[in-house]
Coordinates of C-alpha atoms and ligand atoms in Angstrom, one line a residue:
M275 CA 0.1 -0.1 -0.2
Q276 CA 1.5 2.9 -1.2
T277 CA 0.5 6.7 1.4
V278 CA 0.4 9.7 0.0
E279 CA -0.6 13.5 1.5
R280 CA -0.5 15.3 -1.9
V281 CA -3.0 15.8 -4.9
A282 CA -0.4 15.2 -7.1
E283 CA 0.7 12.4 -6.2
L284 CA -2.8 11.0 -5.5
R285 CA -3.1 11.9 -9.0
A286 CA -0.4 10.4 -10.4
A287 CA -0.2 7.5 -8.3
V288 CA -4.3 7.2 -9.7
A289 CA -3.3 7.3 -13.2
R290 CA -0.2 4.8 -13.1
A291 CA -3.3 2.6 -12.3
R292 CA -5.4 3.5 -14.9
A293 CA -3.1 3.5 -17.3
A294 CA -2.5 -0.3 -16.5
G295 CA -5.9 -0.8 -17.2
A296 CA -8.0 -0.8 -13.2
R297 CA -11.5 -0.1 -12.6
I298 CA -10.6 2.8 -9.5
G299 CA -13.2 2.4 -6.7
F300 CA -12.9 5.0 -3.8
V301 CA -13.8 5.0 -0.2
P302 CA -13.8 8.8 1.5
T303 CA -13.4 8.0 5.4
M304 CA -12.7 10.3 8.6
G305 CA -10.8 7.6 9.8
F306 CA -10.2 6.4 13.5
L307 CA -11.2 3.8 11.2
H308 CA -13.7 0.4 12.4
E309 CA -14.7 -2.6 10.4
G310 CA -18.0 -0.8 9.3
H311 CA -14.6 1.5 7.1
L312 CA -13.3 -1.9 6.4
A313 CA -16.9 -3.3 4.7
L314 CA -16.2 -0.4 2.8
V315 CA -13.7 -1.4 1.8
D316 CA -14.5 -5.1 1.0
E317 CA -17.5 -4.0 -1.6
A318 CA -15.0 -1.4 -3.1
K319 CA -12.7 -4.2 -4.0
R320 CA -15.4 -6.3 -5.6
R321 CA -15.7 -3.8 -7.8
A322 CA -12.4 -2.2 -8.7
R323 CA -9.2 -3.4 -8.8
F324 CA -7.5 -0.7 -7.7
V325 CA -9.3 0.6 -3.5
V326 CA -7.9 4.4 -2.6
M327 CA -9.1 4.9 0.5
S328 CA -8.7 8.7 1.8
I329 CA -8.9 9.8 5.4
F330 CA -9.3 13.9 6.6
V331 CA -11.5 15.3 9.0
N332 CA -13.4 17.5 7.3
P333 CA -13.0 20.9 9.3
L334 CA -15.9 22.4 6.9
Q335 CA -18.5 19.8 7.9
F336 CA -17.8 20.3 12.1
A337 CA -19.8 23.8 13.3
P338 CA -17.5 25.6 16.0
T339 CA -19.3 24.0 19.0
E340 CA -19.1 20.6 18.1
D341 CA -16.2 18.1 18.5
L342 CA -13.7 19.0 15.5
S343 CA -10.4 19.0 17.8
R344 CA -11.3 16.1 20.0
Y345 CA -12.2 13.7 17.0
P346 CA -10.5 10.8 17.3
R347 CA -6.8 10.5 15.2
D348 CA -4.9 6.8 14.9
A349 CA -2.8 7.4 11.5
A350 CA -0.9 4.8 12.5
G351 CA -3.5 1.9 13.3
D352 CA -5.8 3.4 10.2
A353 CA -2.4 3.1 8.1
A354 CA -1.9 -0.1 9.4
K355 CA -6.0 -1.3 9.5
S356 CA -6.1 -0.5 5.6
K357 CA -3.2 -2.0 4.1
A358 CA -3.8 -5.4 5.9
R359 CA -7.6 -5.1 3.9
G360 CA -6.4 -4.4 0.9
V361 CA -6.4 -0.9 0.3
D362 CA -4.2 0.1 -2.4
L363 CA -3.4 4.0 -2.2
L364 CA -4.5 6.1 1.0
F365 CA -4.9 9.8 0.6
T366 CA -4.0 11.9 4.0
P367 CA -4.2 15.0 3.2
G368 CA -3.3 18.0 5.6
V369 CA -6.7 20.6 5.9
D370 CA -3.9 23.0 3.9
E371 CA -2.9 20.8 1.2
M372 CA -7.2 20.2 0.7
Y373 CA -8.1 24.2 1.5
P374 CA -5.1 25.8 0.3
R375 CA -6.9 29.4 -0.2
E376 CA -9.8 31.4 0.9
R377 CA -13.1 29.3 -0.8
R378 CA -15.0 30.9 -3.4
V379 CA -17.4 28.5 -4.0
D380 CA -19.1 25.9 -1.6
V381 CA -21.1 22.8 -3.1
V382 CA -24.9 23.6 -1.5
P383 CA -27.3 21.4 -1.4
R384 CA -30.7 22.7 -1.9
A385 CA -32.9 19.6 -0.7
L386 CA -33.2 18.1 2.4
H387 CA -30.4 20.1 4.4
T388 CA -32.6 22.2 6.7
R389 CA -34.3 18.3 7.5
W390 CA -32.9 15.6 10.7
E391 CA -29.1 16.3 10.8
G392 CA -29.1 19.6 8.8
S393 CA -31.7 21.0 12.0
V394 CA -29.3 19.6 14.6
R395 CA -26.2 20.8 12.1
P396 CA -27.0 23.7 10.1
G397 CA -24.3 24.0 7.5
H398 CA -23.0 20.0 8.1
F399 CA -24.3 19.4 4.4
A400 CA -22.5 21.7 2.5
G401 CA -18.7 21.0 4.9
V402 CA -19.9 17.3 3.5
L403 CA -20.5 18.0 -0.5
T404 CA -18.1 20.4 -0.6
V405 CA -15.7 17.6 0.3
V406 CA -16.8 14.6 -1.5
A407 CA -16.8 17.0 -4.8
K408 CA -13.5 18.1 -4.2
L409 CA -12.0 14.2 -3.1
L410 CA -14.3 12.7 -6.3
N411 CA -12.2 15.6 -8.5
I412 CA -9.5 15.3 -7.1
V413 CA -9.7 10.6 -7.3
Q414 CA -11.9 10.8 -9.9
P415 CA -13.4 6.9 -9.2
D416 CA -15.4 5.0 -11.3
V417 CA -17.1 3.8 -8.6
T418 CA -17.2 5.1 -4.6
V419 CA -18.6 4.1 -1.8
F420 CA -20.8 5.0 1.4
G421 CA -22.0 3.5 4.3
Q422 CA -25.9 3.4 5.0
K423 CA -25.4 4.0 8.5
D424 CA -25.5 7.9 7.1
V425 CA -28.3 7.6 4.9
Q426 CA -28.5 11.7 4.3
Q427 CA -25.2 11.5 3.4
A428 CA -25.6 8.9 0.9
T429 CA -29.1 10.3 -0.3
L430 CA -27.5 14.2 -0.4
V431 CA -24.1 13.0 -2.3
R432 CA -26.0 10.7 -5.0
A433 CA -28.2 13.8 -5.1
M434 CA -24.8 16.1 -6.0
A435 CA -23.8 13.1 -8.2
E436 CA -26.5 13.2 -10.3
D437 CA -27.9 16.7 -10.3
L438 CA -24.0 17.5 -11.2
D439 CA -23.1 15.1 -13.6
F440 CA -20.3 13.4 -11.7
A441 CA -18.6 10.6 -13.5
S442 CA -18.6 7.7 -10.6
E443 CA -21.4 5.3 -9.8
I444 CA -23.1 6.1 -5.8
V445 CA -22.6 2.8 -3.8
V446 CA -24.6 2.7 -0.8
A447 CA -23.3 -0.6 1.3
P448 CA -25.1 -1.6 4.4
T449 CA -24.2 -0.7 8.5
T450 CA -22.2 -2.9 10.2
R451 CA -23.0 -3.2 14.4
E452 CA -21.6 -4.3 17.1
A453 CA -23.4 -7.9 18.3
D454 CA -25.2 -6.7 20.6
G455 CA -27.0 -4.2 17.6
L456 CA -24.7 -1.2 18.0
A457 CA -24.0 0.9 14.7
M458 CA -20.4 0.8 14.4
S459 CA -19.2 4.4 14.7
S460 CA -15.8 6.6 15.4
R461 CA -17.6 8.3 17.9
N462 CA -18.5 5.1 20.1
S463 CA -14.5 5.9 21.7
Y464 CA -16.2 8.8 23.6
L465 CA -18.8 6.7 25.3
G466 CA -18.2 5.6 28.6
A467 CA -18.8 1.6 30.2
A468 CA -22.3 2.7 31.5
E469 CA -23.0 5.4 28.0
R470 CA -22.0 2.6 26.1
A471 CA -24.5 0.3 27.5
S472 CA -27.0 3.1 27.2
A473 CA -26.8 3.7 23.0
T474 CA -27.4 -0.1 22.1
V475 CA -31.1 1.7 22.4
L476 CA -31.8 3.0 19.4
S477 CA -30.9 0.4 17.4
R478 CA -33.1 -1.6 19.6
A479 CA -36.0 1.1 19.0
L480 CA -35.3 0.3 14.9
F481 CA -35.2 -3.2 15.9
A482 CA -38.8 -3.0 17.6
M483 CA -40.2 -1.3 14.9
R484 CA -39.1 -3.4 12.8
D485 CA -40.5 -6.2 13.6
A486 CA -43.6 -4.2 14.2
F487 CA -43.6 -4.2 10.7
R488 CA -42.6 -7.1 10.6
R489 CA -46.0 -8.7 12.1
G490 CA -48.7 -6.3 10.2
E491 CA -48.4 -3.5 11.5
Y492 CA -48.2 0.0 8.5
R493 CA -49.3 2.8 10.8
V494 CA -46.3 5.4 11.2
E495 CA -47.9 6.9 14.1
S496 CA -48.1 3.4 16.0
L497 CA -44.2 2.3 14.7
I498 CA -43.5 5.8 16.1
T499 CA -45.2 4.8 19.4
T500 CA -43.3 1.5 19.5
G501 CA -39.9 3.1 18.7
R502 CA -40.6 6.0 21.3
S503 CA -41.4 4.0 24.3
V504 CA -38.2 1.9 23.7
L505 CA -36.0 5.2 23.9
D506 CA -38.5 6.4 26.6
S507 CA -36.9 3.4 28.4
E508 CA -33.4 4.5 28.6
R509 CA -32.7 7.2 30.6
G510 CA -29.5 7.5 29.2
A511 CA -30.6 8.7 26.0
A512 CA -32.3 11.7 24.6
I513 CA -34.0 11.6 21.4
D514 CA -33.4 14.3 18.5
Y515 CA -35.3 12.7 16.2
L516 CA -37.4 9.6 15.4
A517 CA -38.6 9.6 11.4
I518 CA -40.2 6.7 9.0
T519 CA -39.1 8.4 5.7
D520 CA -39.0 7.3 2.3
P521 CA -35.7 5.9 0.9
A522 CA -35.5 8.5 -1.8
T523 CA -36.3 11.7 0.1
L524 CA -36.2 11.3 3.6
E525 CA -39.4 13.0 3.6
P526 CA -41.7 11.1 6.2
V527 CA -44.1 9.3 5.1
E528 CA -48.4 8.4 5.6
D529 CA -47.7 5.2 5.3
A530 CA -45.0 2.5 5.9
T531 CA -43.7 0.0 3.5
G532 CA -41.1 -2.2 3.1
D533 CA -38.4 0.4 1.5
S534 CA -39.2 2.7 4.1
I535 CA -36.6 4.1 6.7
A536 CA -37.0 4.3 10.4
M537 CA -33.7 7.3 11.1
V538 CA -32.9 7.5 14.8
A539 CA -31.1 10.5 16.8
A540 CA -30.3 10.8 20.0
R541 CA -27.6 12.1 22.7
V542 CA -25.7 10.0 25.3
G543 CA -23.8 12.0 28.0
K544 CA -22.3 14.9 25.4
T545 CA -22.0 12.1 22.4
R546 CA -24.8 12.3 19.9
L547 CA -25.1 9.0 17.8
I548 CA -27.0 8.4 14.7
D549 CA -28.9 5.0 13.2
N550 CA -31.3 3.6 10.7
L551 CA -33.3 0.9 9.6
V552 CA -34.9 -0.5 6.3
L553 CA -38.2 -1.4 7.7
G554 CA -38.6 -4.0 5.2
G555 CA -34.8 -5.4 5.6
Ligands
LIG839 P1 -16.8 8.6 8.9 O1 -15.0 8.6 9.3 O2 -17.6 8.4 9.6 O3 -17.2 9.8 8.2 O4 -17.5 7.4 7.6 C1 -16.6 7.5 6.5 C2 -17.8 6.5 5.4 O5 -18.2 5.0 5.8 C3 -19.0 6.7 5.6 O6 -19.2 6.6 4.0 C4 -19.7 6.3 6.2 O7 -21.4 6.1 6.5 C5 -19.2 5.1 6.6 N1 -19.8 4.6 7.9 C6 -19.3 4.8 8.4 N2 -19.3 3.7 9.9 C7 -20.1 3.0 9.2 C8 -20.8 1.8 9.9 N3 -21.7 0.9 11.2 N4 -21.4 0.9 8.5 C9 -21.1 1.1 8.0 N5 -20.7 2.4 7.0 C10 -19.9 2.8 8.1

């Protein structure tokens, strides 16, 4: 595995792989890698011979009040894990390499940016889309893999790729979970032992909603009541939102179908966690 920090080096290495006939797969991350990230590498490797992973904690997508400075980092561990999993090229640019001058242009979503995560994190998705647009232009992959865990991000990236004619195929891979159901996340490392136990309430609520759906409950109000009662039973967690949405628009639906997505965000101590589940999945 080759590791590069400069855009020019990245472009040169990708050009060599492409000249050798390889399809290019890409997995963008913020590092502190876990099995969820590495499963995206597996998915990229199934679809492309040469896989690029980026590790960049993007300041643009953090509000001043958020956890940018304490976001977990482990450069050596990340390099070892990505190498072991078969990443061909690791791109670890610094902030000055990605943002060498004052920006004159951002990529700002027109839809969905004030809902769900956007309502709690103003400007977050403009920060995400701006960095993803830059990374896709730098790497120019054939296929890019995102995680279902961040469903609103994946939906907006897909919308950007369609509306702005990005060449890369966008693939969304399933959420990887701990044995007890907790969706893997770099932010789980913030949780103390008691919080870690409380944190399973997000997936427990989603699984309860899915079970009710499987038993034939299609009324959204009733499904939300089911999920909310699980969440309310956990004193250590405070709900930000719980919703059932359309998979294409992420707007709330009136009647649940197998494609509908149950989405939850909650705070456990100072840590904000999100999760989602396809009801018929
Ligand atoms: P992050 O490093 O948190 O920005 O995540 C990088 C990519 O990994 C994004 O596409 C995430 O959706 C994805 N990802 C993070 N956690 C998981 C998980 N538990 N399962 C699947 N994908 C994930």
